[in-house]
Coordinates of C-alpha atoms and ligand atoms in Angstrom, one line a residue:
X1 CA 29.9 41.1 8.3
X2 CA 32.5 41.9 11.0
X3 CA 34.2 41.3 14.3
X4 CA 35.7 42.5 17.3
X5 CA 38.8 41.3 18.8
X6 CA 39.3 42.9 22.8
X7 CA 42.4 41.8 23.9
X8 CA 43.0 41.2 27.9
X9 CA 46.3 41.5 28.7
X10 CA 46.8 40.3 32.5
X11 CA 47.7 36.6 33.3
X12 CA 48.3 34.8 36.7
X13 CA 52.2 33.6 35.6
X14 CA 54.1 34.0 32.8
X15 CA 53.8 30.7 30.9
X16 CA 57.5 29.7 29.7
X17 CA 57.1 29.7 25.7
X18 CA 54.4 32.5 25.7
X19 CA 55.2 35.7 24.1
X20 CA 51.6 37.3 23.5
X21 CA 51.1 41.0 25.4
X22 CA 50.5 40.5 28.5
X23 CA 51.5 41.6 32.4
X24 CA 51.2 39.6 35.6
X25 CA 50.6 43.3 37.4
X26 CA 47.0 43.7 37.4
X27 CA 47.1 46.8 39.4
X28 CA 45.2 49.0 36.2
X29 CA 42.5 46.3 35.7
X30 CA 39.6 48.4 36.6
X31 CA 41.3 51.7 33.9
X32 CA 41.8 49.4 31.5
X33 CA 38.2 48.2 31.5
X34 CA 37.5 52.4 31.4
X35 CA 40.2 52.1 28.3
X36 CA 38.5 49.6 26.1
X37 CA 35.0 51.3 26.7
X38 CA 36.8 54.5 25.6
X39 CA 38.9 53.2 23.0
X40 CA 35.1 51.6 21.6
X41 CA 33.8 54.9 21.7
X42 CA 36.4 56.7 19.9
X43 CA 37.3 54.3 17.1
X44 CA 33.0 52.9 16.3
X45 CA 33.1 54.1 12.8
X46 CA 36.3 51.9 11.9
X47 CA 33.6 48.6 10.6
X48 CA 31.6 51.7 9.2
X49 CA 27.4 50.2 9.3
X50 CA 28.5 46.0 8.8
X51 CA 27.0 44.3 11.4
X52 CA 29.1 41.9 14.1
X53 CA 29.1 38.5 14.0
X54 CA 32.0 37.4 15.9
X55 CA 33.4 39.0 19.0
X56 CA 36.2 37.2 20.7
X57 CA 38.1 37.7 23.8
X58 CA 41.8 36.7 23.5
X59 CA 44.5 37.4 25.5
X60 CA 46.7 37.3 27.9
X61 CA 43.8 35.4 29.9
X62 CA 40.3 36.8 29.7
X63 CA 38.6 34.4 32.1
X64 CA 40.4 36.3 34.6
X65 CA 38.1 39.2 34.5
X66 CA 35.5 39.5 36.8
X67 CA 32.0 39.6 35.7
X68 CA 31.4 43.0 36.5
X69 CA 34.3 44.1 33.9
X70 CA 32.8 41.4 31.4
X71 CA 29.4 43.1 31.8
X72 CA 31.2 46.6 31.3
X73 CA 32.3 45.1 28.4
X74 CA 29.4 43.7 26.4
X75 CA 27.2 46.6 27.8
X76 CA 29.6 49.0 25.6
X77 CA 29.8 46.5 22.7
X78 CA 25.4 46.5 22.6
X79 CA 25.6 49.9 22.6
X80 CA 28.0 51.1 19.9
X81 CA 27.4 47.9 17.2
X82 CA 24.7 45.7 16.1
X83 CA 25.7 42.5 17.0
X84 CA 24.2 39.9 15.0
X85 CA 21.8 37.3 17.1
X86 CA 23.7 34.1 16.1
X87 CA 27.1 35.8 16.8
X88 CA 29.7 33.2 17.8
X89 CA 30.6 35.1 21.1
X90 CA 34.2 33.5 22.7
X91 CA 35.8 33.6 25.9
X92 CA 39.7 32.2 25.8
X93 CA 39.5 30.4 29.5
X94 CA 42.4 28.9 31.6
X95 CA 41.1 25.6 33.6
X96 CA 42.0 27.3 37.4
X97 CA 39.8 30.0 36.7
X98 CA 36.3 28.4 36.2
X99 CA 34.0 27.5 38.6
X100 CA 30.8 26.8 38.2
X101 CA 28.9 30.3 39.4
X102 CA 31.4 32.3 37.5
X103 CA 30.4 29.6 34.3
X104 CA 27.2 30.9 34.8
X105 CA 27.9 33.9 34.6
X106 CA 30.0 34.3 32.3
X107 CA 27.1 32.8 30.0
X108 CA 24.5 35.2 31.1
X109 CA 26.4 37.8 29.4
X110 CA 26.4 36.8 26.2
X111 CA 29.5 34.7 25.4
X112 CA 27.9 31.4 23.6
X113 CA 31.8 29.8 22.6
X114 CA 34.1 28.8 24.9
X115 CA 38.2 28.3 23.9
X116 CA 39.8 26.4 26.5
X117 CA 43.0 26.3 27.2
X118 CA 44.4 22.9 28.1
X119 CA 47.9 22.4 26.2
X120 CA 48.3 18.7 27.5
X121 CA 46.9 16.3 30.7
X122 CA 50.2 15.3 31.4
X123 CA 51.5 17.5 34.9
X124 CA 54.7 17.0 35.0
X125 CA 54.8 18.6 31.4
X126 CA 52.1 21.6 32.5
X127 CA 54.8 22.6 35.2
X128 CA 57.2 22.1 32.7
X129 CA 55.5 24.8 30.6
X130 CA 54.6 27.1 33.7
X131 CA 51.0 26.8 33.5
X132 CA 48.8 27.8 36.4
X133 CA 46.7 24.9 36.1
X134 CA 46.9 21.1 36.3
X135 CA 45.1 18.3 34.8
X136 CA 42.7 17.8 37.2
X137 CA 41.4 21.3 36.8
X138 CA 41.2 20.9 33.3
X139 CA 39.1 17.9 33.4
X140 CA 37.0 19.7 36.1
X141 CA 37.2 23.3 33.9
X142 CA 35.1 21.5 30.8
X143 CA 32.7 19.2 32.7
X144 CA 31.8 22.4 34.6
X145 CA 31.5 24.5 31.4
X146 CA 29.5 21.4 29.8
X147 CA 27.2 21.4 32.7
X148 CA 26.8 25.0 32.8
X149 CA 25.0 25.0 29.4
X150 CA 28.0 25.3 26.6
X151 CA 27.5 23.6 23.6
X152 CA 29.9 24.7 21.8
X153 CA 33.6 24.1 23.8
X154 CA 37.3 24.1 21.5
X155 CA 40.1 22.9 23.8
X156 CA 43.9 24.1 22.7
X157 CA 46.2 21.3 22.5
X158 CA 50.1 21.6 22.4
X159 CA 52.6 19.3 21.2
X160 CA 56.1 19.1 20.5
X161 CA 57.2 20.1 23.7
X162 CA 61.1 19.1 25.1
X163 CA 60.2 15.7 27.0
X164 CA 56.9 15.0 25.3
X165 CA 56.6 11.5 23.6
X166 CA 54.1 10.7 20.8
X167 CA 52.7 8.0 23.1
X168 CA 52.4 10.7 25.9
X169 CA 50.5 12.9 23.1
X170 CA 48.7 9.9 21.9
X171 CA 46.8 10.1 25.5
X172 CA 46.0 13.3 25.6
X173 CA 44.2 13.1 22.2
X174 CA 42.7 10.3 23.4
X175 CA 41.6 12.4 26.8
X176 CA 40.4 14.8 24.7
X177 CA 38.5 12.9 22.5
X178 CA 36.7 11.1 25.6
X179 CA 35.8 14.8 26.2
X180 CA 34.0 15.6 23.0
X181 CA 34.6 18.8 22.3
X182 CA 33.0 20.6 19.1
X183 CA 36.5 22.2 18.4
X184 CA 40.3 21.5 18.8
X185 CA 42.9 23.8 18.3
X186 CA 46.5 22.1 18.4
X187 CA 50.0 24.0 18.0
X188 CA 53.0 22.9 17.6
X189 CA 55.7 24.3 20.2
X190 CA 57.7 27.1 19.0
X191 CA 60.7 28.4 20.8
X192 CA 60.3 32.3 20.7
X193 CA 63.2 34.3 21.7
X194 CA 61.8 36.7 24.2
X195 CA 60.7 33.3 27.1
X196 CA 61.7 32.0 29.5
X197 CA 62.4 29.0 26.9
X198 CA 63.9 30.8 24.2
X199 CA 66.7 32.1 26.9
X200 CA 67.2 28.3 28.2
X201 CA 67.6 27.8 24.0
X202 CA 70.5 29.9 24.0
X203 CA 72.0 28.7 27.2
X204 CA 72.1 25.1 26.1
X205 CA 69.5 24.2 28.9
X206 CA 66.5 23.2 26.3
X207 CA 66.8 20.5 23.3
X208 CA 63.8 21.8 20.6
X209 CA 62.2 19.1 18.8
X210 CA 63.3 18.6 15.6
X211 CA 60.7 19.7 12.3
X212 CA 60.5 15.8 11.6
X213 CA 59.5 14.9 14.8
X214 CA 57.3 17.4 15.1
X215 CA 55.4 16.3 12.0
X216 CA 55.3 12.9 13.4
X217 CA 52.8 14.8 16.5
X218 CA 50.6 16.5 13.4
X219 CA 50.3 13.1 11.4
X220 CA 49.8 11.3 14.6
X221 CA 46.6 13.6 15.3
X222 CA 45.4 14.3 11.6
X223 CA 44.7 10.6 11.8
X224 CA 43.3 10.3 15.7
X225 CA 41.0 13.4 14.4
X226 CA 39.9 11.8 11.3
X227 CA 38.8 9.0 12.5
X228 CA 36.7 10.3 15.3
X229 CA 34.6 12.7 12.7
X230 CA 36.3 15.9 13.0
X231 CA 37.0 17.9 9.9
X232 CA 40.6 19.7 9.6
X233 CA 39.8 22.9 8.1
X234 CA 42.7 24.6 8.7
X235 CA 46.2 23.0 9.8
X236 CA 46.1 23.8 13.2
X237 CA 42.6 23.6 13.8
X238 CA 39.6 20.8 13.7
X239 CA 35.9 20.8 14.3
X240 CA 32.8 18.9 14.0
X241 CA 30.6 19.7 11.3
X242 CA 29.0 23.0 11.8
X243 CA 31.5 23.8 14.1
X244 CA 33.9 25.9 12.5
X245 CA 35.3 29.1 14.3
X246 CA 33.5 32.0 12.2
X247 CA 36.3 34.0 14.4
X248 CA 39.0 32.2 13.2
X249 CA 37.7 32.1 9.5
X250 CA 37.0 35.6 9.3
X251 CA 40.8 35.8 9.9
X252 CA 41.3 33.8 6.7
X253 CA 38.7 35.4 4.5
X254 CA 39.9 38.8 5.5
X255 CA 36.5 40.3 6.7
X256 CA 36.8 43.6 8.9
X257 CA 37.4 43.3 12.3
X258 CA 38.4 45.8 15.2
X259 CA 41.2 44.9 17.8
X260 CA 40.6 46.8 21.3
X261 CA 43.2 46.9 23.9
X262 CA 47.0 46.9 24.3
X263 CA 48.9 44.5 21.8
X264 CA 45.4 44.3 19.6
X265 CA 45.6 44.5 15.7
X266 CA 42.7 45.9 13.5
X267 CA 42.6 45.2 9.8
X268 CA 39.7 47.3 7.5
X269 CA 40.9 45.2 4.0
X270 CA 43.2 48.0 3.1
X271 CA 45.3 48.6 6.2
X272 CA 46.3 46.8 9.8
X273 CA 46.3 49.0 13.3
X274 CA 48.6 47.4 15.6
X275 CA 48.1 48.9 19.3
X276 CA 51.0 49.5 21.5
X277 CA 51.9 46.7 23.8
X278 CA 52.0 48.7 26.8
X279 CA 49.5 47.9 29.5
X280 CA 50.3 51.8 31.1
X281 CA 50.9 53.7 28.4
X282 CA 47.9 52.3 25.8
X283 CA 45.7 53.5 29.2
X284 CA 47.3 56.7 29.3
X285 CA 47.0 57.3 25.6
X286 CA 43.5 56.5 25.5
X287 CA 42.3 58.7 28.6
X288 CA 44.2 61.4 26.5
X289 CA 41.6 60.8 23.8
X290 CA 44.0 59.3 21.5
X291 CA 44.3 55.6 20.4
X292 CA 48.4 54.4 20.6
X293 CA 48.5 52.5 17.1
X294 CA 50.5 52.1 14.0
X295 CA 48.9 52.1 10.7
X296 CA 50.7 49.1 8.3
X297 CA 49.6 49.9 4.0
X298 CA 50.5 46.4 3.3
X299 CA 52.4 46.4 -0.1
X300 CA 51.0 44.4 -3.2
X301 CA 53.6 41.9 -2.3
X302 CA 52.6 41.3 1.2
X303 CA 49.1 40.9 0.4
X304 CA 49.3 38.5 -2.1
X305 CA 52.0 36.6 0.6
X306 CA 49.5 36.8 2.9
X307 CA 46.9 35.5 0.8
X308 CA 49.4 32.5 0.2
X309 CA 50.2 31.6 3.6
X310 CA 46.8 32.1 5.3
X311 CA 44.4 30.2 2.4
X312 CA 46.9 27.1 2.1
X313 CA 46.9 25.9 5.5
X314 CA 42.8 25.7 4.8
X315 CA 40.5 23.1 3.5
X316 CA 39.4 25.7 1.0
X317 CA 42.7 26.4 -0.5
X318 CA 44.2 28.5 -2.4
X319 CA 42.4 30.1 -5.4
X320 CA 44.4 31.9 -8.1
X321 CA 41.8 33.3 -10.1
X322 CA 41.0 35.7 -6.7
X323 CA 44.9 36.3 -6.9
X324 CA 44.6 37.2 -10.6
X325 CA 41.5 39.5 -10.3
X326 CA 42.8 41.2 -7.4
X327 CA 46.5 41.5 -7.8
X328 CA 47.0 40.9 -11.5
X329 CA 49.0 38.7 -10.4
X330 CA 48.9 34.6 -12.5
X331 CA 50.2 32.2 -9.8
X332 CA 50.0 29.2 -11.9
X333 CA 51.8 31.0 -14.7
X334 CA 54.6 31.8 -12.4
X335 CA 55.4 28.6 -11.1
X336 CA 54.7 26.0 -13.3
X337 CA 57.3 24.3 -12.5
X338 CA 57.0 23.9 -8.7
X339 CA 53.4 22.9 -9.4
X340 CA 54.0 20.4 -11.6
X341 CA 56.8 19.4 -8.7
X342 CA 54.3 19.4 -6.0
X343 CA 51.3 17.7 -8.0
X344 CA 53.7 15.1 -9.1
X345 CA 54.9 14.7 -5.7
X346 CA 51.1 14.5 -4.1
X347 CA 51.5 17.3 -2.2
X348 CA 49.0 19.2 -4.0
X349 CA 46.4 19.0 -6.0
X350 CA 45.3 21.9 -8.6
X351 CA 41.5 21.7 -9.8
X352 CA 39.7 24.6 -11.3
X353 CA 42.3 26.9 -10.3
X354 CA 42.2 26.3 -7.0
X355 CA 45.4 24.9 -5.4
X356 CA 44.9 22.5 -2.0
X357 CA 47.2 20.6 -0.1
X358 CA 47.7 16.8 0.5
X359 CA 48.1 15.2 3.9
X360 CA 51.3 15.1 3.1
X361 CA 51.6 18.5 1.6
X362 CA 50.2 19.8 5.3
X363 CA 53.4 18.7 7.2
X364 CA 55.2 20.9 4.7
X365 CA 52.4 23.7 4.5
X366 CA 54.8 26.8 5.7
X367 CA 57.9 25.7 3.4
X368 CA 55.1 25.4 0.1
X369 CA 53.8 28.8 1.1
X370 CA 56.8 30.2 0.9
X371 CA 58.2 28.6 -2.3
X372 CA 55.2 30.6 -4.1
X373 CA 55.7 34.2 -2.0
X374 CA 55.9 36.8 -4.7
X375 CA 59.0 38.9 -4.6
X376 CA 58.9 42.8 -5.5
X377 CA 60.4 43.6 -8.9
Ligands
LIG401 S1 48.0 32.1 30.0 FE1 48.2 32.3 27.8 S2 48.7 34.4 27.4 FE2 49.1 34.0 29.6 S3 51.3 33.6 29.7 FE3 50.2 31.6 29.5 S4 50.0 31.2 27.2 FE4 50.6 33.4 27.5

């Protein structure tokens, strides 16, 4: 069991709070197509003989690839792996860029999961945040996909944005909802320092909402969510039954997976690849017949702080006796105290070992995490 990540790393415009890889220049599009296929070929025994089961194209904005570079793609991926037949296969689309041919096509190739990229209905808040698309597109984006034969559509969600209100959020849950999507993935808003909106941060120009607030947005859908029968596995992200991403759990349960592509990480359970975030030079390195990574040996430490902060934001939680037979390392033993805190506190609930958090416990799921990091001796 294992995955493969391609990352795409061109986008129309430069959305204001983004900082993923990516370049509005798509001048190399057709060599970095040549790259992937390339970097495929020279790096196939990294998941050794496991067979694929998820394959996801992130980005940047992959739905604004051509289907002849999409074919390229998938032809390469058939060839080197064995992808499983009920491999969840997902496309990260933005709403301007589907119609209902390319839909089509983009189905014919293989990709059975579609991740689409909304943010909010409201327009004065999507120019606000630089997106290429409006709301009418969006509507438009996942009828289309609906009608061109995907059963199986997650739409991202942001909130917490400067100028949002909850009632504002409040309709585009409810638009959502109308929709019926099998997924929803919703983020809160963070200011990163290389935007456009972390520069208007430091100039004064942009007000952040407060941590408060923004737990008012999360409680606000946890309930709308909830009520309408999806299931929040993981903080960020809810689904019908059956609907989980496999993608985004394989993350969590730290199967194998291979990143291709500038700015794409790798992980094979005992190291992480990080590819250089250069469009030109992970092309040129590649042609040269030699992939532009960094190896990261995470430290006992960092694993077991990853463990932490990746298991309890999900429904399945957090389970010490895995930390105990794979680190040594006796998490209940260690804080005692702040679980007694915590339980008392109903932020979390311990049973057979296995720590998960409250309702309330999620609005504080980052700040818990950390209380239990281990720190080296
Ligand atoms: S479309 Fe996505 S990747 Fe591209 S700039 Fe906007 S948020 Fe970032």
């Amino acid at each position: 069991m294992a995955g493969i990540y391609i990352h795409i790393p061109f986008c129309r415009q430069a959305c204001h709070y983004c900082d993923f890889h990516f370049s509005t220049n798509r001048q190399i599009e057709s060599d970095m197509i040549t790259a992937f296929e390339r970097e495929m070929e020279l790096r196939s025994e990294y998941i050794g003989n496991e067979e694929i089961d998820t394959i996801y194209l992130g980005g940047g904005t992959p739905s604004i690839l051509n289907i002849q570079s999409l074919e390229r793609i998938f032809s390469k991926i058939n060839h080197l792996f064995t992808v499983t037949s009920v491999a969840e296969i997902t496309l990260e689309a933005n709403p301007d860029d589907l119609t209902k041919e390319k839909l089509l096509m983009i189905k014919n190739v293989g990709i059975n999961r579609l991740s689409l990229g909304v943010q909010t209905f409201d327009d004065s808040l999507l120019r606000y945040l630089n997106r290429a698309h409006n709301s009418t597109q969006a509507l438009a984006g996942f009828e289309q996909a609906r009608a061109a034969g995907f059963s199986n559509i997650s739409v991202d969600l942001m909130y917490a944005i400067p100028g949002q209100t909850l009632n504002g959020f409040k309709k585009d849950i409810e638009q959502v909802l109308s929709l019926n999507p099998e997924h929803l993935s919703a983020y809160c808003l963070t200011i990163e320092e290389r935007t456009a909106f972390g520069h208007w941060l430091k100039k004064n120009m942009l007000q952040p909402v407060a941590d408060e607030q923004a737990a008012d947005y999360l409680e606000l859908l946890m309930d709308a969510l909830e009520a309408s029968g999806y299931e929040q596995y993981e903080i960020s992200n809810f689904a019908k039954p059956g609907y989980y991403s496999q993608h985004n759990s394989s993350y969590w349960k730290q199967v194998t997976y291979l990143g291709i592509g500038p700015g794409a990480h790798s992980y094979n359970r005992t190291s992480r690849q990080a590819n250089i975030s250069n469009n030109y030079r992970y092309v040129k390195s590649v042609f040269a017949g030699k992939i532009p990574a960094e190896t990261e040996y995470l430290t006992r430490e960092e694993k077991i702080n990853e463990y932490i902060l990746t298991t309890l934001r999900t429904r399945w939680g957090l389970d010490t006796a895995k930390l105990k037979a794979d680190f040594d390392f006796d998490l209940i033993q260690k804080n005692k105290a702040l679980l007694t805190c915590l339980t008392h506190n109903r932020l979390a609930e311990l049973t057979n070992g296995v720590i998960r958090l409250t309702r309330s416990g999620k609005l504080l799921a980052d700040k818990i995490a950390a209380d239990f990091f281990e720190v080296p001796s």
